[in-house]
Amino acid sequence: MKTDKETKKEFKIEASRNPDKYYATAVLKREGFMRKQCACGTFFWTVNKDQDHCGDPACSGGFRFIGKTPAKKEMDYITVWKEFSALFKRLGYTPIARYPVVARWRDDTDFVQASIYDFQPFVVSGEVKPPANPLVVPQFCLRFNDIDNVGITGAHYTGFVMIGQHMFVPPEEWDQNRVFSDIHTWLKEGLGLPNSEITFHEDAWAGGGNFGPCMEYFSRGLELGNQVYMLFEQTPQGPKSLKLKVLDMGMGHERNAWFTKGTSTSYESTFPTVMEKLRKITGVKVDNLLMQKFLPVSSFLNIDEVESIEAAWKRVADTVGVDVEELKSKIIPLSALYSVAEHSRSLLFALSDGALPSNVGGGYNLRIILRRALSFIDQYGWDIRLPEVCRWHAEYLEPLFPELMTNLDQVEKILDVEKEKYLATKEKSKAIVARIVQGEVTTEKLISLYDSHGIDPETIRREAGLLGTTVKVPEDFYTQVAALHEKRSQVHATEREEKLDIPSSLPGTEIRYYDDYLKLTDTSEVIWMQGKKVILDSSIIYPTSGGQIHDTGSVGGIAFTDAYKQGAHIIIELEREPGFKTGFKTGETVKVMVDEERRRQLAQHHTATHIVNACAREILGNHINQAGAKKTLEKAHLDVTHYQNISDEELREIEERANAIVSSGIKVESEVLARGDAEGRYGMSIYQGGAVPGKNIRVVSVKGLDVEACGGTHLHNTREVGQIKILKAKKIQDGIVRITFTAGNATLHETGEEEGALRDVADILDCEPSQVPGRVKELFSKWKEAKKAQKKGKEAEESIFSLSSEEEFEGEALSEAARILQTQPEHVAKTVKRFLSELEGMKRKTDG
Ligand SMILES: [Zn+2]
Ligand SMILES: [Zn+2]
């Protein structure tokens, strides 16, 4: 089969051979546009008889709207969406709210990178209805492939709003003339552009096996947007028409505002109030005259496209007519200030939508831009606080995105913690830099230092400079680093690697374990068998999935030891092969039984997991999301996204709140909803367990507390959870903390075991259980003293060898003792014994 790239190349030729078939040429002709071909090969449409280039900046000599915008209406950033959505509402579209930039509903990406991401994969595939049709959306997106261009070219962003115009219809309702005419109306009426200022490009698009024609539109060298028509799919037999035709128009919100102003950089028009404040604080000035000359050619500094950045600066300086060093001295500090503003805005959206900076996955890119901003602030000695910059952004954006105001405290906390980490790294880095500058500092070395120690290259360059060494930092440094971390890390492993050869005609297993966790007997038909493995037509048996382990019980009188999913089937592994006399055959109806105690315990742990997750969010903040979970018989753990360790105090609070939820007896309800309805009603945060497949999804809710898409077995009422006991919390990777806890009988076991263990330690120390922490403290300090005496060869005092503390401790004595000894509670007895016997040994030596 052809790759997307090959398909695109081929289809572009095909489409341009038959423009009337693939483009809205009727509308273009009616409007007086003529079809021409540029020297670069592209076919384009213009009303201007004498226009012979396609309008691409490369063909037309950069941006030509600075200081002379042809737009009749000047719009600020906020107004662009207001006007756009009002116009499209008139044209029959429904404006919808943006989706979170953290793409929790997808497992192939961390962040939304284009407006169409909102509707992939299920709306685009036709399985799920769109929230409205047709629709427009102001979608905030994050992309980290141009980090080093931000601030320099005047137009690059890590975070931007893509205005999406989307329609999802069967072929008979597809009307390309209409959707094209609608976007043309925006250009004419919205921006007030005469046709003579608009150029359309014929192009093709291909992605994910789908493809179609597209039309880009330019004005004065600036690409304003691109309207893509997803019409076909590539199959091994060749192209096929899609059953659902999709309109995917994406337009840069920032570009529209910039274009209608036509002055200075895009950053000045995107966050004017923020830039004003930043300039006031830093005293950095904009040389407007210089900018007017610089901006049209600033795109030549795009590091993705230049061979040598030094040569590019020289070329730009020559065009502008100033000395290259003078140009750099004026542009570079200003671009650093733009970067600080731009990166803060991306962080504001990402953090308030629930992402966290970290050293893995998408969080890594957030840390890159955060540290890039901090190092600019450092480098220039600016008095700028990032949380404050975020607040200014939120205030400016409030008319468009009021939700940004609600999480500011949380964003501030996260940024503060990150800044501390950054400062700690910087402190550490001095020594490391001093060492490494002894040898050659290559780009690989710089990247590895950033990667493993978080030391930014600017710091290395500066420190090395102080030591008299010159270090060259590549201009695309951060882009290179980000590329290393693009791949998404999370994988859901519920299916087994070994695949059984099941006939594709075999109907899927009907799921019956959803209905009622106490439904423990049923009859089902055996529809497939192979050795010890059996598939039933329906199953009350829960297979290992969503972090919950499988049930045990029996099928047709034979115990089963495992149950798991393969596609639409649940495979049950029996203890032994059904024999000739004792057993059953395919086609027979059998009795299925599930062990109650195990089922109840797993349900308790699962419902408790939802409760603990919600309580952690209440207490620690909105950034708390599930990153993983596991429920076994003995205990459960929940991995949550958090930027630092969870303190004992916070853990106690979470436990208290969770148990309050348990005892208030809230109903636990589940329902199967159409995906679109579930998302519309409860939002994208329902995907706590990661993306889930299917047209319909099961939603489990603890009323007023928590709603999640979840396939687990759950209790009927929170009261059935019993007691939740949080055992510990531990950072398992940067940005993720694991909370381990028990519920139901497992808690009774745990508490019983702990009490037993505490009594054992009390016996060893010859004291009351409540005096154990006091004695342990005493033991530890006397052991140290004896050790010291022994080292100096001195005789220790006699009192050192007996314990006498009667200090009482209130609270969990065993945990406290474990804390003092820096060990786990279950190891306290062993550790105490070891100290006692060592102390005893030293006593003998002294005596001898
Ligand atoms: Zn061209
Ligand atoms: Zn769940």
Short mmCIF file of N, CA, C and O in Angstrom, two decimals, residues 355-448:
data_model
loop_
_atom_site.label_atom_id
_atom_site.label_comp_id
_atom_site.label_asym_id
_atom_site.label_seq_id
_atom_site.Cartn_x
_atom_site.Cartn_y
_atom_site.Cartn_z
N ALA A 355 -2.01 19.11 32.73
CA ALA A 355 -0.69 18.55 32.44
C ALA A 355 0.32 19.01 33.49
O ALA A 355 0.08 20.00 34.18
N LEU A 356 1.43 18.29 33.61
CA LEU A 356 2.48 18.67 34.54
C LEU A 356 3.84 18.58 33.84
O LEU A 356 4.07 17.66 33.07
N PRO A 357 4.75 19.54 34.15
CA PRO A 357 6.11 19.40 33.61
C PRO A 357 6.77 18.18 34.26
O PRO A 357 6.51 17.90 35.43
N SER A 358 7.55 17.43 33.51
CA SER A 358 8.23 16.28 34.09
C SER A 358 9.42 15.94 33.22
O SER A 358 9.78 16.70 32.33
N ASN A 359 10.06 14.80 33.49
CA ASN A 359 11.18 14.45 32.60
C ASN A 359 10.84 13.34 31.63
O ASN A 359 11.70 12.73 31.03
N VAL A 360 9.54 13.04 31.48
CA VAL A 360 9.13 12.05 30.48
C VAL A 360 7.96 12.56 29.64
O VAL A 360 7.21 13.43 30.06
N GLY A 361 7.81 11.97 28.46
CA GLY A 361 6.65 12.22 27.60
C GLY A 361 6.38 13.68 27.32
O GLY A 361 7.29 14.49 27.19
N GLY A 362 5.10 14.01 27.23
CA GLY A 362 4.70 15.37 26.90
C GLY A 362 5.11 16.37 27.96
O GLY A 362 5.38 17.53 27.67
N GLY A 363 5.14 15.92 29.22
CA GLY A 363 5.54 16.79 30.31
C GLY A 363 6.95 17.30 30.13
O GLY A 363 7.32 18.38 30.61
N TYR A 364 7.76 16.54 29.40
CA TYR A 364 9.14 16.94 29.15
C TYR A 364 9.20 18.23 28.35
O TYR A 364 9.98 19.13 28.65
N ASN A 365 8.35 18.33 27.34
CA ASN A 365 8.34 19.54 26.51
C ASN A 365 7.87 20.75 27.30
O ASN A 365 8.32 21.86 27.06
N LEU A 366 6.96 20.52 28.24
CA LEU A 366 6.52 21.64 29.08
C LEU A 366 7.69 22.12 29.93
O LEU A 366 7.88 23.32 30.14
N ARG A 367 8.49 21.18 30.42
CA ARG A 367 9.64 21.58 31.23
C ARG A 367 10.66 22.32 30.37
O ARG A 367 11.28 23.29 30.82
N ILE A 368 10.82 21.90 29.13
CA ILE A 368 11.75 22.59 28.23
C ILE A 368 11.37 24.06 28.08
O ILE A 368 12.19 24.95 28.27
N ILE A 369 10.09 24.33 27.76
CA ILE A 369 9.73 25.74 27.52
C ILE A 369 9.77 26.53 28.83
O ILE A 369 10.14 27.69 28.86
N LEU A 370 9.42 25.85 29.94
CA LEU A 370 9.48 26.51 31.24
C LEU A 370 10.92 26.93 31.55
O LEU A 370 11.19 28.06 31.95
N ARG A 371 11.86 26.02 31.35
CA ARG A 371 13.26 26.33 31.66
C ARG A 371 13.85 27.30 30.65
O ARG A 371 14.72 28.09 31.00
N ARG A 372 13.37 27.21 29.43
CA ARG A 372 13.84 28.17 28.43
C ARG A 372 13.43 29.58 28.87
O ARG A 372 14.24 30.50 28.85
N ALA A 373 12.18 29.73 29.32
CA ALA A 373 11.71 31.03 29.79
C ALA A 373 12.51 31.48 31.01
O ALA A 373 12.98 32.62 31.09
N LEU A 374 12.70 30.56 31.98
CA LEU A 374 13.43 30.92 33.19
C LEU A 374 14.88 31.31 32.88
O LEU A 374 15.43 32.22 33.50
N SER A 375 15.48 30.63 31.92
CA SER A 375 16.87 30.96 31.66
C SER A 375 17.01 32.30 30.92
O SER A 375 17.99 33.00 31.12
N PHE A 376 16.01 32.67 30.13
CA PHE A 376 16.04 34.02 29.55
C PHE A 376 15.93 35.07 30.66
O PHE A 376 16.65 36.07 30.66
N ILE A 377 15.02 34.82 31.61
CA ILE A 377 14.83 35.76 32.71
C ILE A 377 16.13 35.93 33.49
O ILE A 377 16.55 37.04 33.82
N ASP A 378 16.79 34.80 33.72
CA ASP A 378 18.08 34.79 34.41
C ASP A 378 19.15 35.55 33.65
O ASP A 378 19.87 36.38 34.19
N GLN A 379 19.23 35.20 32.38
CA GLN A 379 20.28 35.73 31.51
C GLN A 379 20.26 37.25 31.47
O GLN A 379 21.30 37.89 31.49
N TYR A 380 19.04 37.82 31.41
CA TYR A 380 18.92 39.26 31.30
C TYR A 380 18.67 39.93 32.65
O TYR A 380 18.55 41.14 32.73
N GLY A 381 18.56 39.11 33.70
CA GLY A 381 18.34 39.66 35.03
C GLY A 381 17.01 40.39 35.16
O GLY A 381 16.90 41.39 35.86
N TRP A 382 15.99 39.90 34.48
CA TRP A 382 14.69 40.55 34.53
C TRP A 382 13.93 40.22 35.80
O TRP A 382 14.04 39.09 36.32
N ASP A 383 13.15 41.16 36.26
CA ASP A 383 12.33 40.94 37.46
C ASP A 383 10.93 40.46 37.02
O ASP A 383 9.96 41.19 37.10
N ILE A 384 10.89 39.24 36.52
CA ILE A 384 9.63 38.70 36.00
C ILE A 384 9.28 37.42 36.75
O ILE A 384 10.14 36.56 36.93
N ARG A 385 8.03 37.32 37.21
CA ARG A 385 7.57 36.08 37.83
C ARG A 385 6.59 35.40 36.88
O ARG A 385 5.56 35.97 36.51
N LEU A 386 6.88 34.17 36.50
CA LEU A 386 6.03 33.47 35.53
C LEU A 386 4.56 33.33 35.97
O LEU A 386 3.66 33.51 35.16
N PRO A 387 4.30 33.00 37.26
CA PRO A 387 2.89 32.88 37.65
C PRO A 387 2.12 34.18 37.40
O PRO A 387 0.95 34.16 37.04
N GLU A 388 2.84 35.29 37.57
CA GLU A 388 2.18 36.58 37.34
C GLU A 388 1.87 36.78 35.86
O GLU A 388 0.80 37.25 35.49
N VAL A 389 2.82 36.38 35.02
CA VAL A 389 2.61 36.50 33.58
C VAL A 389 1.40 35.63 33.17
O VAL A 389 0.57 36.05 32.37
N CYS A 390 1.32 34.44 33.77
CA CYS A 390 0.17 33.57 33.48
C CYS A 390 -1.14 34.24 33.88
O CYS A 390 -2.14 34.15 33.18
N ARG A 391 -1.12 34.92 35.02
CA ARG A 391 -2.34 35.60 35.48
C ARG A 391 -2.75 36.69 34.49
O ARG A 391 -3.93 36.81 34.15
N TRP A 392 -1.77 37.44 33.99
CA TRP A 392 -2.10 38.49 33.00
C TRP A 392 -2.72 37.88 31.74
O TRP A 392 -3.65 38.42 31.17
N HIS A 393 -2.15 36.75 31.32
CA HIS A 393 -2.71 36.08 30.14
C HIS A 393 -4.17 35.67 30.40
O HIS A 393 -5.03 35.88 29.56
N ALA A 394 -4.39 35.05 31.56
CA ALA A 394 -5.74 34.58 31.89
C ALA A 394 -6.72 35.74 31.91
O ALA A 394 -7.86 35.63 31.44
N GLU A 395 -6.27 36.87 32.45
CA GLU A 395 -7.15 38.03 32.51
C GLU A 395 -7.49 38.54 31.11
O GLU A 395 -8.63 38.84 30.80
N TYR A 396 -6.48 38.59 30.26
CA TYR A 396 -6.72 39.07 28.90
C TYR A 396 -7.64 38.11 28.14
O TYR A 396 -8.51 38.53 27.37
N LEU A 397 -7.46 36.80 28.37
CA LEU A 397 -8.20 35.80 27.61
C LEU A 397 -9.57 35.48 28.19
O LEU A 397 -10.32 34.68 27.64
N GLU A 398 -9.89 36.09 29.33
CA GLU A 398 -11.14 35.74 30.03
C GLU A 398 -12.39 35.77 29.15
O GLU A 398 -13.22 34.86 29.22
N PRO A 399 -12.55 36.77 28.27
CA PRO A 399 -13.77 36.75 27.43
C PRO A 399 -13.86 35.52 26.53
O PRO A 399 -14.96 35.08 26.21
N LEU A 400 -12.71 34.96 26.12
CA LEU A 400 -12.72 33.77 25.26
C LEU A 400 -12.70 32.47 26.06
O LEU A 400 -13.40 31.53 25.74
N PHE A 401 -11.82 32.43 27.07
CA PHE A 401 -11.60 31.20 27.83
C PHE A 401 -11.68 31.48 29.33
O PHE A 401 -10.65 31.49 30.02
N PRO A 402 -12.90 31.71 29.84
CA PRO A 402 -13.03 32.08 31.26
C PRO A 402 -12.49 31.00 32.20
O PRO A 402 -12.09 31.28 33.33
N GLU A 403 -12.46 29.73 31.72
CA GLU A 403 -12.02 28.63 32.58
C GLU A 403 -10.57 28.80 33.05
O GLU A 403 -10.17 28.24 34.06
N LEU A 404 -9.78 29.60 32.31
CA LEU A 404 -8.38 29.76 32.69
C LEU A 404 -8.22 30.49 34.02
O LEU A 404 -7.22 30.32 34.72
N MET A 405 -9.23 31.30 34.40
CA MET A 405 -9.15 32.04 35.66
C MET A 405 -9.30 31.13 36.87
O MET A 405 -8.83 31.46 37.95
N THR A 406 -9.93 29.98 36.68
CA THR A 406 -10.31 29.19 37.85
C THR A 406 -9.16 28.35 38.42
O THR A 406 -9.25 27.88 39.55
N ASN A 407 -8.11 28.14 37.65
CA ASN A 407 -7.04 27.26 38.14
C ASN A 407 -5.74 27.99 38.43
O ASN A 407 -4.69 27.36 38.57
N LEU A 408 -5.80 29.32 38.52
CA LEU A 408 -4.56 30.08 38.62
C LEU A 408 -3.72 29.75 39.85
O LEU A 408 -2.49 29.69 39.78
N ASP A 409 -4.37 29.49 40.98
CA ASP A 409 -3.62 29.18 42.20
C ASP A 409 -2.80 27.91 42.01
O ASP A 409 -1.64 27.82 42.42
N GLN A 410 -3.46 26.94 41.36
CA GLN A 410 -2.80 25.67 41.10
C GLN A 410 -1.60 25.85 40.16
O GLN A 410 -0.52 25.33 40.40
N VAL A 411 -1.82 26.62 39.12
CA VAL A 411 -0.76 26.89 38.15
C VAL A 411 0.43 27.55 38.86
O VAL A 411 1.58 27.18 38.64
N GLU A 412 0.13 28.48 39.74
CA GLU A 412 1.19 29.17 40.47
C GLU A 412 2.01 28.19 41.31
O GLU A 412 3.24 28.23 41.32
N LYS A 413 1.30 27.30 42.02
CA LYS A 413 2.00 26.32 42.87
C LYS A 413 2.95 25.46 42.04
O LYS A 413 4.09 25.22 42.42
N ILE A 414 2.43 24.98 40.93
CA ILE A 414 3.24 24.09 40.08
C ILE A 414 4.46 24.84 39.56
O ILE A 414 5.59 24.33 39.59
N LEU A 415 4.25 26.09 39.12
CA LEU A 415 5.37 26.86 38.59
C LEU A 415 6.41 27.15 39.67
O LEU A 415 7.61 27.15 39.41
N ASP A 416 5.94 27.40 40.89
CA ASP A 416 6.88 27.66 41.98
C ASP A 416 7.75 26.44 42.27
O ASP A 416 8.96 26.55 42.47
N VAL A 417 7.10 25.28 42.33
CA VAL A 417 7.86 24.06 42.58
C VAL A 417 8.87 23.82 41.46
O VAL A 417 10.02 23.46 41.69
N GLU A 418 8.44 24.06 40.24
CA GLU A 418 9.33 23.87 39.08
C GLU A 418 10.52 24.83 39.13
O GLU A 418 11.62 24.49 38.73
N LYS A 419 10.25 26.05 39.59
CA LYS A 419 11.35 27.02 39.66
C LYS A 419 12.38 26.57 40.70
O LYS A 419 13.59 26.68 40.47
N GLU A 420 11.89 26.04 41.81
CA GLU A 420 12.82 25.52 42.83
C GLU A 420 13.70 24.43 42.24
O GLU A 420 14.90 24.39 42.47
N LYS A 421 13.06 23.53 41.48
CA LYS A 421 13.83 22.44 40.87
C LYS A 421 14.88 23.01 39.91
O LYS A 421 16.01 22.54 39.85
N TYR A 422 14.47 24.03 39.19
CA TYR A 422 15.38 24.67 38.22
C TYR A 422 16.58 25.29 38.94
O TYR A 422 17.73 25.11 38.53
N LEU A 423 16.30 25.98 40.05
CA LEU A 423 17.39 26.63 40.79
C LEU A 423 18.34 25.60 41.39
O LEU A 423 19.56 25.78 41.38
N ALA A 424 17.75 24.51 41.91
CA ALA A 424 18.58 23.45 42.48
C ALA A 424 19.51 22.87 41.42
O ALA A 424 20.69 22.63 41.67
N THR A 425 18.96 22.69 40.23
CA THR A 425 19.76 22.16 39.12
C THR A 425 20.89 23.10 38.77
O THR A 425 22.02 22.69 38.54
N LYS A 426 20.57 24.40 38.77
CA LYS A 426 21.57 25.39 38.40
C LYS A 426 22.75 25.37 39.38
O LYS A 426 23.90 25.43 38.99
N GLU A 427 22.40 25.26 40.65
CA GLU A 427 23.41 25.22 41.70
C GLU A 427 24.36 24.05 41.45
O GLU A 427 25.58 24.19 41.44
N LYS A 428 23.71 22.90 41.21
CA LYS A 428 24.45 21.66 40.99
C LYS A 428 25.33 21.77 39.74
O LYS A 428 26.41 21.18 39.67
N SER A 429 24.85 22.54 38.77
CA SER A 429 25.48 22.49 37.46
C SER A 429 26.84 23.16 37.42
O SER A 429 27.67 22.82 36.60
N LYS A 430 27.09 24.10 38.34
CA LYS A 430 28.36 24.83 38.30
C LYS A 430 29.55 23.87 38.31
O LYS A 430 30.48 23.97 37.50
N ALA A 431 29.51 22.95 39.27
CA ALA A 431 30.62 21.99 39.41
C ALA A 431 30.74 21.13 38.16
O ALA A 431 31.84 20.88 37.66
N ILE A 432 29.57 20.69 37.66
CA ILE A 432 29.58 19.81 36.49
C ILE A 432 30.18 20.55 35.29
O ILE A 432 31.02 20.01 34.57
N VAL A 433 29.75 21.81 35.10
CA VAL A 433 30.25 22.58 33.97
C VAL A 433 31.77 22.75 34.07
O VAL A 433 32.50 22.54 33.10
N ALA A 434 32.24 23.09 35.27
CA ALA A 434 33.68 23.29 35.46
C ALA A 434 34.46 22.05 35.02
O ALA A 434 35.55 22.15 34.47
N ARG A 435 33.85 20.89 35.27
CA ARG A 435 34.53 19.65 34.91
C ARG A 435 34.48 19.41 33.40
O ARG A 435 35.50 19.12 32.78
N ILE A 436 33.31 19.58 32.81
CA ILE A 436 33.19 19.17 31.40
C ILE A 436 33.89 20.12 30.43
O ILE A 436 34.27 19.71 29.35
N VAL A 437 34.06 21.40 30.82
CA VAL A 437 34.71 22.30 29.88
C VAL A 437 36.20 22.01 29.73
O VAL A 437 36.88 22.60 28.89
N GLN A 438 36.71 21.10 30.53
CA GLN A 438 38.10 20.66 30.36
C GLN A 438 38.26 20.00 28.99
O GLN A 438 39.29 20.12 28.35
N GLY A 439 37.23 19.29 28.54
CA GLY A 439 37.29 18.62 27.23
C GLY A 439 36.47 19.38 26.20
O GLY A 439 36.03 20.51 26.44
N GLU A 440 36.22 18.75 25.07
CA GLU A 440 35.43 19.40 24.03
C GLU A 440 33.95 19.28 24.36
O GLU A 440 33.49 18.20 24.77
N VAL A 441 33.21 20.37 24.19
CA VAL A 441 31.79 20.32 24.49
C VAL A 441 31.00 20.24 23.18
O VAL A 441 30.80 21.23 22.49
N THR A 442 30.59 19.03 22.84
CA THR A 442 29.86 18.82 21.59
C THR A 442 28.37 19.02 21.80
O THR A 442 27.90 19.11 22.94
N THR A 443 27.62 19.09 20.71
CA THR A 443 26.16 19.21 20.80
C THR A 443 25.58 18.01 21.54
O THR A 443 24.69 18.17 22.38
N GLU A 444 26.09 16.83 21.23
CA GLU A 444 25.61 15.61 21.92
C GLU A 444 25.79 15.75 23.42
O GLU A 444 24.92 15.40 24.21
N LYS A 445 26.95 16.29 23.80
CA LYS A 445 27.26 16.49 25.22
C LYS A 445 26.25 17.47 25.83
O LYS A 445 25.71 17.23 26.91
N LEU A 446 25.99 18.56 25.11
CA LEU A 446 25.04 19.56 25.62
C LEU A 446 23.66 18.93 25.80
O LEU A 446 22.99 19.16 26.81
N ILE A 447 23.25 18.15 24.82
CA ILE A 447 21.93 17.52 24.90
C ILE A 447 21.88 16.54 26.06
O ILE A 447 20.93 16.53 26.84
N SER A 448 22.94 15.77 26.22
CA SER A 448 22.90 14.79 27.31
C SER A 448 22.94 15.48 28.68
O SER A 448 22.32 15.03 29.63
#
